[in-house]
Every structure is written in structure tokens, then in C-alpha cells.
XYZ file of C-alpha atoms in Angstrom:
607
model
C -11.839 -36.836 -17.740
C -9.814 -39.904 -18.482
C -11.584 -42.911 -17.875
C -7.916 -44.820 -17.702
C -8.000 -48.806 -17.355
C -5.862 -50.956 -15.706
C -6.357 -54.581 -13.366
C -8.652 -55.449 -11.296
C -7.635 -56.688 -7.567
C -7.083 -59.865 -8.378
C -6.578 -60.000 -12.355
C -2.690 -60.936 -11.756
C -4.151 -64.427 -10.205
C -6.074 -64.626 -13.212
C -3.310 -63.485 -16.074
C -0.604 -65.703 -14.055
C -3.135 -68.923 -14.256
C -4.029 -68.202 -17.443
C 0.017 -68.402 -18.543
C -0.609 -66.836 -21.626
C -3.201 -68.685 -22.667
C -5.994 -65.810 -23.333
C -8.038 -68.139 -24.827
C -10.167 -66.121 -26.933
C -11.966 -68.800 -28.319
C -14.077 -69.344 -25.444
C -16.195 -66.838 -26.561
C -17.038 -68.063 -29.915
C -20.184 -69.070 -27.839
C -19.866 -65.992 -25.631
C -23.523 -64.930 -26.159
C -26.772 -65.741 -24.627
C -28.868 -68.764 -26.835
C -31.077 -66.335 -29.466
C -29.163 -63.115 -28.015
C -28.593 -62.307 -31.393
C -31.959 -61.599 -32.392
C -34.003 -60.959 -29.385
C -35.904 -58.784 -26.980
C -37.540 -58.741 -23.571
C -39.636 -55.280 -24.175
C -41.746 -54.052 -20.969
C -45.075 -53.141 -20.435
C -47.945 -54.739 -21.942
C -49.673 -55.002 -25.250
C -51.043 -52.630 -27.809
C -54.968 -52.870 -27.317
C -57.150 -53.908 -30.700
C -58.360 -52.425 -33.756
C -55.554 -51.325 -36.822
C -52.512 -50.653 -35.981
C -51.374 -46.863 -36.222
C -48.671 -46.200 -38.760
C -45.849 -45.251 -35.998
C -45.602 -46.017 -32.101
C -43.254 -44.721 -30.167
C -40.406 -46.463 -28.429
C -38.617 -45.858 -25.237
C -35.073 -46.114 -25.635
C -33.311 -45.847 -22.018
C -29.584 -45.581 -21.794
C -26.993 -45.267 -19.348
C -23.160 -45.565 -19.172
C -19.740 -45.870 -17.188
C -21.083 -47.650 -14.571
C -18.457 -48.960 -13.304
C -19.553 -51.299 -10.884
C -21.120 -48.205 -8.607
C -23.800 -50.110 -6.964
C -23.639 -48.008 -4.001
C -24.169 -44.274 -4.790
C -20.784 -42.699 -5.163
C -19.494 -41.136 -2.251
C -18.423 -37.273 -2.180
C -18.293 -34.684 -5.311
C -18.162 -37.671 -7.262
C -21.758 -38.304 -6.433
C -22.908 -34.987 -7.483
C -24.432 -33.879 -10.511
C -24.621 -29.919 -11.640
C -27.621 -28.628 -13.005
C -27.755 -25.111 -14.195
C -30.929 -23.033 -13.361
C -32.462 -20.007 -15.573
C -30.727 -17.297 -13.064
C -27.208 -19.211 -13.950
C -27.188 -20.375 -10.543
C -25.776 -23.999 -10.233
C -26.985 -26.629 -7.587
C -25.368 -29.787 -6.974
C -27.398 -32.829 -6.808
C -26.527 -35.858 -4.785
C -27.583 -38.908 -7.481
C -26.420 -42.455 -8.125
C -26.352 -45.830 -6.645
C -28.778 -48.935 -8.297
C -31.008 -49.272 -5.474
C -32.165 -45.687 -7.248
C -31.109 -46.237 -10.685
C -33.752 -48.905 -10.729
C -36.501 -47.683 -9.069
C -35.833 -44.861 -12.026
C -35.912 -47.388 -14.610
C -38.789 -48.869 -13.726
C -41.065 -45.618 -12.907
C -39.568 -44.903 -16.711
C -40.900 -47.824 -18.317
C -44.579 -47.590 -17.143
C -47.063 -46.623 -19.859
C -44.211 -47.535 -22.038
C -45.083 -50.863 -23.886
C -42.317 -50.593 -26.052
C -39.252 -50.096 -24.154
C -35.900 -51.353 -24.734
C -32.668 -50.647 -22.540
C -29.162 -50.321 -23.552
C -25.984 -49.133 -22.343
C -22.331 -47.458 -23.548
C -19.699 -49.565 -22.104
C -17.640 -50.076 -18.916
C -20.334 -51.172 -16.865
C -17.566 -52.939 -14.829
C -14.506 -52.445 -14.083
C -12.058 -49.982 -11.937
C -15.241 -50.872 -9.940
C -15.622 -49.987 -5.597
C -15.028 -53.044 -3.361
C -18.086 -54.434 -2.982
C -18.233 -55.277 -6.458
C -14.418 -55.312 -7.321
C -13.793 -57.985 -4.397
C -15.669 -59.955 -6.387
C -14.696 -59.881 -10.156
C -17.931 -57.689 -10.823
C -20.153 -60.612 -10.565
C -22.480 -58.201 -8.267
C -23.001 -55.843 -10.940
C -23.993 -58.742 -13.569
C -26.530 -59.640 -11.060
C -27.607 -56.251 -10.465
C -27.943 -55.477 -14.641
C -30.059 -58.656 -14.741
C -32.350 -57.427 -12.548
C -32.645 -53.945 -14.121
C -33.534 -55.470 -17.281
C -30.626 -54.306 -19.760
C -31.266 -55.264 -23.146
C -28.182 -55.000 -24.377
C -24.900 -53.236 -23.699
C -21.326 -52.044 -25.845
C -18.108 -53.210 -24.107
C -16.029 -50.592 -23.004
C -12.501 -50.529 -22.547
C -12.662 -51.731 -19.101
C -14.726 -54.739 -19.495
C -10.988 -55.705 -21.190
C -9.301 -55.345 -17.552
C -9.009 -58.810 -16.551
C -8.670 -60.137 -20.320
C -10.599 -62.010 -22.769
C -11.307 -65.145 -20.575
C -12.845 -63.243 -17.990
C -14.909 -61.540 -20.079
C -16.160 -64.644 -21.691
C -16.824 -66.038 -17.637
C -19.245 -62.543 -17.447
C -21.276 -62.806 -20.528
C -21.506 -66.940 -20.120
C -21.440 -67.891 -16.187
C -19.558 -69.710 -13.986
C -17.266 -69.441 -11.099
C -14.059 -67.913 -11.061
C -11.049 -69.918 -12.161
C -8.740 -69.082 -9.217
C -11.175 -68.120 -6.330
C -14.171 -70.490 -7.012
C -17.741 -69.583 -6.004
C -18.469 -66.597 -3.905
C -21.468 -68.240 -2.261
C -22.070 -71.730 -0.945
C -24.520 -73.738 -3.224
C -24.633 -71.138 -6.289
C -22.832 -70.252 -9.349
C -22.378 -67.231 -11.009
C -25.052 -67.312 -13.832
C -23.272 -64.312 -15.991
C -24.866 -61.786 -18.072
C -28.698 -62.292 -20.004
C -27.574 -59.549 -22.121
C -25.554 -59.566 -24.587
C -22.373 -57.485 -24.881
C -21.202 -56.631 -28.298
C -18.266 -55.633 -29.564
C -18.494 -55.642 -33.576
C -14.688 -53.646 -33.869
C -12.895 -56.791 -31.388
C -11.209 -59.180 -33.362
C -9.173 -62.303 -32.866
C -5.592 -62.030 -34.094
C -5.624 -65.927 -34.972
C -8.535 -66.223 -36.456
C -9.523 -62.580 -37.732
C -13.316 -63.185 -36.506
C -15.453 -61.177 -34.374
C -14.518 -61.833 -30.320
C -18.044 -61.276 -28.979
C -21.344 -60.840 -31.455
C -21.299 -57.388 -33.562
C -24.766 -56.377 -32.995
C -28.265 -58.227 -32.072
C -32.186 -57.300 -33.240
C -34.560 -56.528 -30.322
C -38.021 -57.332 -31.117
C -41.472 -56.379 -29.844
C -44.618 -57.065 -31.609
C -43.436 -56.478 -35.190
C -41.039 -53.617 -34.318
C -36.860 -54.224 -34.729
C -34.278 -51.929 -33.587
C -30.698 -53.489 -34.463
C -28.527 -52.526 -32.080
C -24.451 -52.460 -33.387
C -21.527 -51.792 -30.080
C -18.200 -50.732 -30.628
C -15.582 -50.118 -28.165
C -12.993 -47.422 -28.651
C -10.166 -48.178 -31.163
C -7.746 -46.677 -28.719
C -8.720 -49.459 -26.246
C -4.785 -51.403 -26.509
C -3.550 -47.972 -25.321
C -5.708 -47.353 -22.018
C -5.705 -50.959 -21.111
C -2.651 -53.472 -19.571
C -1.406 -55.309 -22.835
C -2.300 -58.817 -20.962
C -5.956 -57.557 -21.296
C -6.072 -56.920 -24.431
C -3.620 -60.112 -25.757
C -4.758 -61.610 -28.858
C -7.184 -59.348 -30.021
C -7.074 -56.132 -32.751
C -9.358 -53.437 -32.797
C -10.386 -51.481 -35.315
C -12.445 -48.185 -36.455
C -15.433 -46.825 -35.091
C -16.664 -45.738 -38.180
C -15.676 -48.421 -40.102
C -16.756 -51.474 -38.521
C -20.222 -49.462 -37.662
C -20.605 -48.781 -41.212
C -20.368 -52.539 -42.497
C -22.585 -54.058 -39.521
C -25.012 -51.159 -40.516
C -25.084 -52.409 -43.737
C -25.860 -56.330 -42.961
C -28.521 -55.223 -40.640
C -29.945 -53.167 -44.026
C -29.668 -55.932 -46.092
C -31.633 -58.252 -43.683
C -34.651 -55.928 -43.443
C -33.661 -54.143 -40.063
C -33.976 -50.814 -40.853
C -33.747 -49.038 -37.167
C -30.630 -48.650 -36.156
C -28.927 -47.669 -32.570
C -24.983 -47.630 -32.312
C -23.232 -48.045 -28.413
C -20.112 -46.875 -28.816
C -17.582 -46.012 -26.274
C -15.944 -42.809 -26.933
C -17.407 -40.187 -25.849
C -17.511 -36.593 -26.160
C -17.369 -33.041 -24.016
C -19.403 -30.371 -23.681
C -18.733 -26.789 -22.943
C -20.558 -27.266 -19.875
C -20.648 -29.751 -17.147
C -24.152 -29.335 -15.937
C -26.156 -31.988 -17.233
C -29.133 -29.865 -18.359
C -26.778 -27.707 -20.738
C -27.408 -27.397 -24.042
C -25.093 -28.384 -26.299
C -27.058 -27.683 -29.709
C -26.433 -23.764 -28.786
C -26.384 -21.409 -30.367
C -26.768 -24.382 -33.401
C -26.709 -28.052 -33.791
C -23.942 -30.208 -31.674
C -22.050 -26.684 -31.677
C -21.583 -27.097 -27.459
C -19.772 -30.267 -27.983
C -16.233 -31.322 -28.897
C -14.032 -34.643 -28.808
C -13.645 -37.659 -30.661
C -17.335 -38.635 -30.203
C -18.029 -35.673 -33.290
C -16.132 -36.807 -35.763
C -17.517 -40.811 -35.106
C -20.624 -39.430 -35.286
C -19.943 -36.999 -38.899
C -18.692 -39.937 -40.275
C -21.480 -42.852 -39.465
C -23.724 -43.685 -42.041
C -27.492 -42.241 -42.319
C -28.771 -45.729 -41.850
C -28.003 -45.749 -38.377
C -30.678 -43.560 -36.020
C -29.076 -42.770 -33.086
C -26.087 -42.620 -30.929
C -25.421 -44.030 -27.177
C -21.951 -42.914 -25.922
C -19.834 -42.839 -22.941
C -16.330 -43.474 -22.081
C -15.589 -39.180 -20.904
C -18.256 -39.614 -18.306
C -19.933 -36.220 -19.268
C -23.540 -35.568 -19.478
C -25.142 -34.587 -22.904
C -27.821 -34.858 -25.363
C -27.099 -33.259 -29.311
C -27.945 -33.522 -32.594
C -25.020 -33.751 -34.364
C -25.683 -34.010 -38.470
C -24.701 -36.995 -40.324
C -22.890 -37.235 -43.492
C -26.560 -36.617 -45.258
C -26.691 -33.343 -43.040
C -29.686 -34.687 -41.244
C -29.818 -33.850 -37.256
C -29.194 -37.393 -35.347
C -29.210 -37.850 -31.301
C -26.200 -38.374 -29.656
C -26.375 -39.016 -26.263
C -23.931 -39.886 -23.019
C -25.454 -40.226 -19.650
C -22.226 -39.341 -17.092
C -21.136 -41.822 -14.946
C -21.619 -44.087 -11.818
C -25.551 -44.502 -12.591
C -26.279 -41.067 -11.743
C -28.368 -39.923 -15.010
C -30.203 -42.081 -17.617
C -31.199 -40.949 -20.619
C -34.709 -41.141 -22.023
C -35.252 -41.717 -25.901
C -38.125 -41.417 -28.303
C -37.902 -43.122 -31.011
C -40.711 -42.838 -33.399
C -40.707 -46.127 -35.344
C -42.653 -46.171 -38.945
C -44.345 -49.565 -39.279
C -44.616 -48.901 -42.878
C -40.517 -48.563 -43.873
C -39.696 -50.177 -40.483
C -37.466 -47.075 -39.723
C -37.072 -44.510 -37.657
C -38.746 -40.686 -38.372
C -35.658 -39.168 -37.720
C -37.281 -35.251 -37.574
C -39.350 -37.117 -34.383
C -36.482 -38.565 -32.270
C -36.731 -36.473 -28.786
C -34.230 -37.330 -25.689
C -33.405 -36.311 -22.632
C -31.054 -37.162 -19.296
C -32.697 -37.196 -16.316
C -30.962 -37.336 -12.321
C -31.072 -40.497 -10.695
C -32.320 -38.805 -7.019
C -31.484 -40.612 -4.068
C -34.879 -39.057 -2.531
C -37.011 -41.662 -4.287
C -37.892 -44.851 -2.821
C -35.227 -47.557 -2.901
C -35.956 -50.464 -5.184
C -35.880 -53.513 -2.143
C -34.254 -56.157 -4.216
C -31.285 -53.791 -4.795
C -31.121 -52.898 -1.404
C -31.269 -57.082 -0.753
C -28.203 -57.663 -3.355
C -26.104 -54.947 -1.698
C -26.632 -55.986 1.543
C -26.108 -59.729 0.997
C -22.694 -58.862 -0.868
C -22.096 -56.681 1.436
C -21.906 -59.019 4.185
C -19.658 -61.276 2.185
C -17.266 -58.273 2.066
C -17.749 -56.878 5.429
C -14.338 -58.381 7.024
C -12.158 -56.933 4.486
C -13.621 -53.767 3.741
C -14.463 -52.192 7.354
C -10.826 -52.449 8.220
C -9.419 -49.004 9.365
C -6.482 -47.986 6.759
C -5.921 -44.440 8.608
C -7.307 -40.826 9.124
C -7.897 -37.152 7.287
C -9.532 -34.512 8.589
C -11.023 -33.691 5.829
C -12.642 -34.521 2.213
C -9.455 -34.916 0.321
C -10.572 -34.798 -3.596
C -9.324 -36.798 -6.636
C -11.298 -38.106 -8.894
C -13.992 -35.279 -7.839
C -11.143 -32.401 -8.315
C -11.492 -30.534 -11.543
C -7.983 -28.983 -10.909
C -4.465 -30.376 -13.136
C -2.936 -31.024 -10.076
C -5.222 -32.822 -7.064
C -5.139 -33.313 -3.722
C -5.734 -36.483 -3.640
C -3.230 -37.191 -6.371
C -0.652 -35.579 -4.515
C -1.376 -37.861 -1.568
C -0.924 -41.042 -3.996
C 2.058 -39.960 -5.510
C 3.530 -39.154 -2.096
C 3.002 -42.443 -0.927
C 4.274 -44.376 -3.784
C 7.811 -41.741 -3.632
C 8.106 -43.056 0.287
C 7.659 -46.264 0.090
C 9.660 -47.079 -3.214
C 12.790 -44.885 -2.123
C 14.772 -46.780 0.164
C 17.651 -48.472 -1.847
C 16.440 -51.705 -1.927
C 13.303 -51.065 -2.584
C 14.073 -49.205 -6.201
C 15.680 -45.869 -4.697
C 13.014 -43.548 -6.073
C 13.870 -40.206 -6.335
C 10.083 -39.424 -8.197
C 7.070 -41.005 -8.683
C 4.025 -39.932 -11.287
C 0.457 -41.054 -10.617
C -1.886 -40.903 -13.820
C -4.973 -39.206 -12.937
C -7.452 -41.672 -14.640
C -6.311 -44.552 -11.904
C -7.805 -42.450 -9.261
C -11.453 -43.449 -8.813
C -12.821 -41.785 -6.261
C -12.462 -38.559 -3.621
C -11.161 -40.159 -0.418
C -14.346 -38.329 2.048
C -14.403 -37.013 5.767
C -17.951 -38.453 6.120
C -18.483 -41.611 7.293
C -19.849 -44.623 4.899
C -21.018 -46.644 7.366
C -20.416 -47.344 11.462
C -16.608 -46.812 11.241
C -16.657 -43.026 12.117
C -16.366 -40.034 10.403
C -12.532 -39.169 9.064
C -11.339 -43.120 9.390
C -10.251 -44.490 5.615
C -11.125 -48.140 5.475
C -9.864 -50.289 3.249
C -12.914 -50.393 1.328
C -12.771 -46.572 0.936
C -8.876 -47.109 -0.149
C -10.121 -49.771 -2.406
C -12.321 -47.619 -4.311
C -9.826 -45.188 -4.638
C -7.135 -47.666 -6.327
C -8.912 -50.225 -7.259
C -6.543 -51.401 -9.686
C -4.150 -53.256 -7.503
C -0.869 -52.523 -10.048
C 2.449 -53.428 -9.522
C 4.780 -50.671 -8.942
C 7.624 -50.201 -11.116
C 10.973 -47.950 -10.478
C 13.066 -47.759 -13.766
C 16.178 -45.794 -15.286
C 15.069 -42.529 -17.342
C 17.134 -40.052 -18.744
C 16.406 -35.857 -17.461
C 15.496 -35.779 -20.731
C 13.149 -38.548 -20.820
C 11.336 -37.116 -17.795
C 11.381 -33.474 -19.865
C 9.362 -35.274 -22.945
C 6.897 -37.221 -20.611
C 5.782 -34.198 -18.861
C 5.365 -32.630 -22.481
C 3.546 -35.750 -23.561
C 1.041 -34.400 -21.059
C -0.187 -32.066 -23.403
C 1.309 -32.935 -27.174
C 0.678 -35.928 -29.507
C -2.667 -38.017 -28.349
C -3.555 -36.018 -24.887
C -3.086 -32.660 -26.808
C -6.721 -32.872 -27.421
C -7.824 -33.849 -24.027
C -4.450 -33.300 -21.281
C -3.853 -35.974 -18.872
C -1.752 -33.917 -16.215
C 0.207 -36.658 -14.255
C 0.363 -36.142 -10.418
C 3.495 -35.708 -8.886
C 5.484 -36.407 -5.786
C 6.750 -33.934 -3.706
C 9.603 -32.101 -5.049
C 9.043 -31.933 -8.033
C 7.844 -28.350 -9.823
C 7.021 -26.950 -13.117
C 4.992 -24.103 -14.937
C 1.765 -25.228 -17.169
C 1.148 -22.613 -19.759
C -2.108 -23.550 -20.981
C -2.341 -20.280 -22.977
C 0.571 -21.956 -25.635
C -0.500 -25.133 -27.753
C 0.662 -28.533 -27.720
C 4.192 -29.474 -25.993
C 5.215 -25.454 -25.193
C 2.262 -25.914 -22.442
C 5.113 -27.470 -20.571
C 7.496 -24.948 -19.635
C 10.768 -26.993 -19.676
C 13.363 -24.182 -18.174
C 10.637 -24.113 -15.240
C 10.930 -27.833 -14.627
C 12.798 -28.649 -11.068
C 13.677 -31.346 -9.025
C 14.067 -30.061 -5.247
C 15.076 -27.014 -6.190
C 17.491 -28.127 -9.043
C 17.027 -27.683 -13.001
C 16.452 -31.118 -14.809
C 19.764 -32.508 -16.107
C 18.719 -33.700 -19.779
C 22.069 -35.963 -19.370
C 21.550 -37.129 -16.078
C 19.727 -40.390 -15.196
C 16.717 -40.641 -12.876
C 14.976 -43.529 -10.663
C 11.411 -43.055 -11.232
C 8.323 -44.902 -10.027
C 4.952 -45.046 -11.645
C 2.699 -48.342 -11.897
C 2.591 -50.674 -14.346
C -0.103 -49.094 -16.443
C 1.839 -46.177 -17.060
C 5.763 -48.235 -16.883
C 4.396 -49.862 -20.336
C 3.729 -46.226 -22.055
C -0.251 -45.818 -21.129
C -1.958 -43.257 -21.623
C -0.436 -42.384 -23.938
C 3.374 -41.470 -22.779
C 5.880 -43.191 -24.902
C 8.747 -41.630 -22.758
C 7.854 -43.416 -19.655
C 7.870 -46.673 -21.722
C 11.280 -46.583 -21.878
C 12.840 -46.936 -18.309
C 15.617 -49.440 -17.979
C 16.682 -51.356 -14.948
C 13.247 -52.450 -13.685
C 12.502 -53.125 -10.537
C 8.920 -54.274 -9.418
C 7.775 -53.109 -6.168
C 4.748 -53.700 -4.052
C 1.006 -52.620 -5.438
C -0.208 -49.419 -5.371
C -2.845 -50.136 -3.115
C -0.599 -51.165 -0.538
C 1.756 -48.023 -0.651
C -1.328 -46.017 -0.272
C -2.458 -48.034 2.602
C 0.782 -48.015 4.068
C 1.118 -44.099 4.495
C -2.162 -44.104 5.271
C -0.903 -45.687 8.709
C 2.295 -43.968 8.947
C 1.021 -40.742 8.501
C -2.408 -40.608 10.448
C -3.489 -41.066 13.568
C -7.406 -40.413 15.171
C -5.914 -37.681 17.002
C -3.489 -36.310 14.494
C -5.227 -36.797 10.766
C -3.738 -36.479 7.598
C -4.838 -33.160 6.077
C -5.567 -32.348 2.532
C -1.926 -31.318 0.948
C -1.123 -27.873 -0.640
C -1.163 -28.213 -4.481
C 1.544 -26.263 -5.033
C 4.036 -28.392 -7.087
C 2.441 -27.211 -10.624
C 2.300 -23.783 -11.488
C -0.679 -23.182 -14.102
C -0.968 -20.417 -16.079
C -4.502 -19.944 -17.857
């Protein structure tokens, strides 16, 4: 699943007021006072007497959660779990008003419990928290007691500055306070980043790692982001900075820690992994050890030194818990919790008092569903509420209506519903002749966020699209772009699909309508694109002939890794994505005559 980056709603404000000055050195002091060697365990004390040799600590981890305070709506709410008869149920999960009561319930009996997270906590986030530069979801970590968290590439979205106002406090630059008589306090966790570097300087942009303590025992905990970042994330977000290997950087901090006594080691990194199966109970050390998982997360993970215990990852938003060996060929955890708070994963780590490490043969973990039938935790439910008050005038507006669920980010399939929709609406509205004479538009599939559902999400009716709903959808807010490319540019960005760094992992743009082509996904690399199929309205491709295409921004400046689409000429920037979508929302729904679910009939796969 690509967990694609771009803007936030309002991150052009930002950028433009910013005028190129990412100033990076605000977050020199970008961490909480004694962040860097600290700890707020939970639960009580030990008792009296000796101390045994070993105790056991709780290690709870979660990731990509994206600013989902409110449990995701449709399939992308869903977890699959697997039962013994190979049956597979569906399990509605997700949303912090649950995530905490899970958290907490976790923690009791637990006096040595620590909480961490992989990355993109915020970010390509639903209204209610997007509206508001993710300041909700700071508030909401705080109160779930994270320890400590990686960035991801998202928490890059609105740049360096921004992420300096999340970890430190204070209002936003452009829009101020949120609520009368209080100021955003930011994050009392740290966020780490050990492979971020200023160009200028060279030096780490947020702290590499920080030492939780609790009553003699130390875990260091080191977070990475991927290295990849710069290529899933608008260059004005990640301006000024370098990043740099996994491995590498993980490696050297490990080290340090070593040589200042901190023996236990935890690494949150986002990349991530996938397993053969997408139920989360699956296991992926079948028929041996990490042999049910694949993706960049395995080769991180051969290649990280023995000091470090265990691995917290994210990023794919897949579910999994292996042992994958490290380069000693000892069995090590490596975890990944999905997405949108709908699992956590619970760690043992048995911790030697004696060598201050980890007994590695010991470690046990597993992911567990965030139910929604569980009580809500009330001061959740009182954050939500109060922010969603503050949102209520924007987000309840009507946008249009479908008569039924139309899937995207819940659609498994290369070619989606939902994406179809999107790429429709950014063909229509960016053809007319001055407004870029499109003749095809592509939509990259990790910029849709969400299914757009026939159930109502609050009092608005069932099959009405608010904007809210829209919001979550594509909550990005990018430019659109229509540019000059060649038939033979087009030919090698539809190949790029599936060659060079997506051959690994495909990222099948959507397509307007009219266009058609055949995906072979029984041939390797590029061939998967079969180029004599490729058509537009009915005709062949001219390799010769020149094309005006729209895409957003994101994908205008090569993202996601397509090179080809980089190079359109003759730019011309259109309206956002958001408001194309919204627009043929209107034109094309009514209460009486909905928008259905399109046909997905423009690529031809062959498996």
C-alpha cells in the first residue's frame, strides 16, 4: 500500500510565508527539556525484598496514525483476522476514544511499561484533525501517554518549521490560535529522527534517540525515518535537509548508546514490510523464521546490528509480528501494527538487571484489535467533540451524492473505483482550453485516503458526501498541474508503474476515462505494461505526438517515483484537487439521482 505524502490543507499558507526560509534551526531546541534521557513508566512500584535478576517490560507500539482520531470510516476501518477453519471475519476497529481505553486496560499490572510509535502519526490526516494542522492529534498522544515516537515521512508534509511548532508549541504562524485563551502546547514526547540532517550545518534536525528510565531499567530508543522520504514527500517539505541510511545511521546511534552503558535497545523506523497475508493474526514466521514477510523492512532489519533488541515499523500499514535473524543469526522481533489506530502491539521484553540487556530468546509480542465494543475512554470522546465543534461549519457542508460505498483507499484492486471517480473529475474540470486543455489526467493511488461511504457519519443522511468526508478523501489540498508530454513520455510513466523503484511494490496510477491498457502481471518489471495495448479513446499512443496531461503537484515533480511525469513542459497550474473533486461532486449528483460507483474497466489485468 503506498503510504504517499504530499500537503496538508493549508501548508501552501505556510511554505508561501515561510518564503523559503525553512528554518531548520528552530529545532536545534526541538525537544522536550530532559527528553533525551527520560521516562514516564506506568503502574506502580516493585514491592520490597531483593530484586529478581530480570522483570519484564511492556513495550506497546502502534503506527500510521495519521491523525485518525475518529475510527476510520468503511473497509478502511476493518481489520481481517483469519480463523482455524480459514474462514476470515472482518472486524470494525480504530478511532482513539478506543485506542486508549486499550492502552490503558494494557498497562495495568504492568509497572514497567513504556510506549512508542513508528512514524506518521500525522499527516494526510481526516478533517477534524487536518483543519487544524494536527494539533488535535498532539493533544490526543499526550493524553495516551506516548513515550516516544520515529518521524515518518509525513510528519515532513508541511516542512521543517512546522514540525519544530509540533514537537515545541505554539500557535500557528498564519492562522493563529484555534481556541480563545489557549495555545497549542505541542508534543511531551519526543520525536526522533537520528537519519535527518541539516544541509548547512550537517547536524542532526531533531534528537537521534532518547533513554527511558524506570527504577534502574534503560531502554534507548533510536528513530529513523525512511531514506526514500525526499521522494514521497513535496520538495518544499523536505528543503534543507538530507537523509540518510537506515542501517547506517541505526548502527552508529546503536553504538553511542553502547558506549554510554545503555545496553537495551529498540529501533522506530519507518519502512515497513508485507506479509503474505493481510489478516493480522497471520503468521509470518511460517513455515520458518520471517519467511511470510517481504519488503524493504527485511533487509533493514538483516543488516542492523545485534546490539539493538527489537524492531517497531510502519510506513506499508500492514499488520505483523516476526522474528527476522540479525546479522549474528539470532531471532529478533519485528513488529508493524497497521494503520489508523486499529491494532497495537504488545511487547515483552525481558530486561537482565545484571548486563542491563535484553534476553533476546525471551522477547514475546503480539498485535491485538482495537474493538470499538469496549467502553470509550471519556476524555477522548471530550477532545473530539470539542474539536469537533470548532469544525462543525466547514465539515457538515453537503459536497454531493452516491448511492453507494464507492472504495479507494479500502479497494485492493490496481484500478479503483474511487480512483476512477478522482481522476474523472480532475480530466473535467482541467479540459476546457483555458483551463490547461487536458486531454488525461493520472491520480496516484497513495493520495487517496479514504473509501468515500454510503453510510452516514453523522446527522447529514445516508449517501450525502460532505466536505469533511471529501476532505478525508484528499486531504492534501495540491495544486493541479496540466503540462506538455511526449506519447512516449506517457508510454514510460505507465511502465514506471511497475519497473525501477515500484517494481518491488507497483503503484498503479488511476486513470481518467479514456484511457486503456493491458497489465500483465505474469511478466517482470516494465513488460507488465503492455505498450501495443495502450489507447487513448480508442487510438494507439503516438510516441511522437505531444499530450496535455494533468496530475497534481506531487506527482508533476516526479513522485512516487515516476521520472517521466517530471518532465512536462508548458505548465499550467490549475485549481486544487480537492476542489475538482468537490466540484463534480455537485455537477454530477443529485439526492434523487446519485453518483454510482464507476465500472473499472479502463485497465485490463492479467494475473
Amino acid at each position: 500500500m503506498s503510504a504517499t505524502p504530499q500537503k496538508n490543507r493549508a501548508s501552501r499558507r505556510v511554505l508561501a510565508a515561510a518564503a523559503g526560509l525553512v528554518t531548520v534551526g528552530a529545532l536545534v531546541a526541538a525537544m522536550p527539556a530532559g527528553a533525551h534521557d527520560r521516562g514516564h513508566g506506568h503502574g506502580g512500584g516493585h514491592g520490597h525484598g531483593p530484586k529478581p535478576r530480570t522483570v519484564d517490560v511492556q513495550l506497546l507500539s502502534f503506527n500510521d496514525l495519521h491523525g485518525n482520531l475518529e475510527p476510520p470510516a468503511g473497509s478502511a476501518g476493518n481489520v481481517s483476522k483469519t480463523h482455524p477453519d480459514g474462514t476470515v471475519e472482518s472486524i470494525p476497529a480504530g478511532g482513539v476514544e478506543y485506542l486508549a481505553t486499550s492502552l490503558r486496560t494494557a498497562r495495568q499490572g504492568n509497572p514497567y511499561s513504556v510506549t512508542a510509535a513508528g512514524g506518521d502519526m500525522v499527516g494526510a490526516s481526516p478533517l477534524l484533525s487536518g483543519l487544524f494542522h494536527d494539533e488535535p492529534t498532539i493533544e490526543a498522544l499526550n493524553k495516551l501517554d506516548l513515550d516516544v515516537t520515529a518521524v515518518g515521512n509525513h510528519e515532513f508534509d508541511e516542512g521543517a518549521t512546522e514540525l519544530a511548532r509540533l514537537q515545541n508549541g505554539g500557535c500557528h504562524p498564519v492562522e493563529g490560535c484555534y481556541e480563545k485563551g489557549k495555545k497549542f502546547k505541542g508534543a511531551d514526547f519526543p520525536y526522533l529522527a537520528a537519519n535527518v540532517t541539516k544541509e548547512k550545518t550537517g547536524k542532526p534536525l531533531l534528537k537521534p534517540y532518547t533513554v527511558w528510565k524506570k527504577k534502574g531499567v534503560k531502554i534507548g530508543f533510536i528513530g529513523v525515518t525512511l531514506e526514500g522520504t525526499p521522494d514521497i514527500v513535496t520538495a518544499n517539505g523536505v528543503k534543507g535537509l538530507k537523509f540518510h541510511d537506515e542501517v547506517e545511521t541505526i548502527n552508529k546511534y546503536a553504538r553511542e548508546l553502547d558506549r554510554k552503558g545503555v545496553k537495551s535497545i529498540v529501533a522506530l523506523i519507518h519502512e515497513g514490510g508485507a506479509p503474505a497475508s493481510t489478516s493480522y493474526n497471520y503468521d509470518c514466521d511460517s513455515p520458518g523464521a520471517g519467511d511470510g514477510i517481504s519488503g524493504p523492512i527485511v533487509d533493514i532489519a538483516k543488516g542492523i546490528t545485534p546490539k539493538v533488541d527489537a524492531l517497531v515499523t510502519g510506513h506499508t500499514h500492514q499488520a505483523y509480528v516476526c522474528t527476522v535473524p540479525d546479522p549474528s543469526g539470532k531471532p529478533r522481533m519485528v513488529t508493524s501494527a497497521s494503520s489508523f489506530g486499529k491494532l497495537y502491539t504488545d511487547t515483552t521484553l525481558t530486561y537482565d538487571r545484571r548486563t542491563n540487556d535484553i534476553v533476546r530468546t525471551s522477547v514475546k509480542s503480539a498485535n491485538h484489535v482495537v474493538t470499538r465494543d469496549q467502553p470509550k475512554a471519556p476524555d477522548m470522546t471530550r477532545l473530539i467533540d470539542r474539536w469537533n465543534k470548532l469544525a462543525a461549519p466547514i465539515a457538515n457542508k453537503p459536497q454531493g451524492w452516491i448511492s453507494a460505498d464507492i472504495n479507494g483507499r479500502g479497494s485492493t484492486a490496481p484500478e479503483k473505483p474511487l480512483g476512477n471517480v478522482i481522476a474523472d473529475a480532475q480530466l473535467e474540470g482541467l479540459a476546457p482550453a483555458d483551463k490547461g486543455g487536458a486531454e488525461v489526467a493520472f491520480m496516484n493511488p497513495g493520495g487517496i485516503r479514504a473509501d468515500l461511504v454510503h453510510k452516514a457519519s453523522g446527522s447529514e443522511g445516508d449517501g450525502v458526501v460532505t466536505y469533511g468526508e471529501a476532505f478525508t478523501v484528499q486531504p492534501f489540498t495540491n495544486m493541479m498541474n496540466v503540462v506538455d508530454l511526449t506519447g512516449a513520455q506517457l508510454v514510460t510513466a505507465l511502465q514506471q508503474q511497475v519497473s525501477g523503484p515500484n517494481e518491488a511494490s507497483p503503484k498503479i496510477l488511476q486513470v481518467s476515462r479514456g484511457l486503456t491498457y493491458t497489465l500483465d502481471l505474469t511478466k517482470s518489471g516494465a513488460d507488465r505494461v503492455v505498450a501495443d495495448t495502450i489507447k487513448l479513446n480508442g487510438e494507439a499512443i503516438d510516441p511522437a505526438r505531444t499530450y496535455r496531461v494533468a496530475m497534481n503537484e506531487f506527482l508533476a515533480g516526479g513522485g512516487d517515483g515516476f521520472p517521466a511525469l517530471g518532465q512536462g513542459t508548458n505548465k499550467l497550474v490549475g485549481a486544487s484537487d480537492l476542489d475538482l473533486f468537490n466540484a463534480y461532486l455537485a455537477a454530477h449528483s443529485t439526492a434523487t439521482a446519485p453518483l454510482a460507483p464507476p465500472a473499472t474497466d479502463r485497465i485490463t489485468v492479467i494475473q
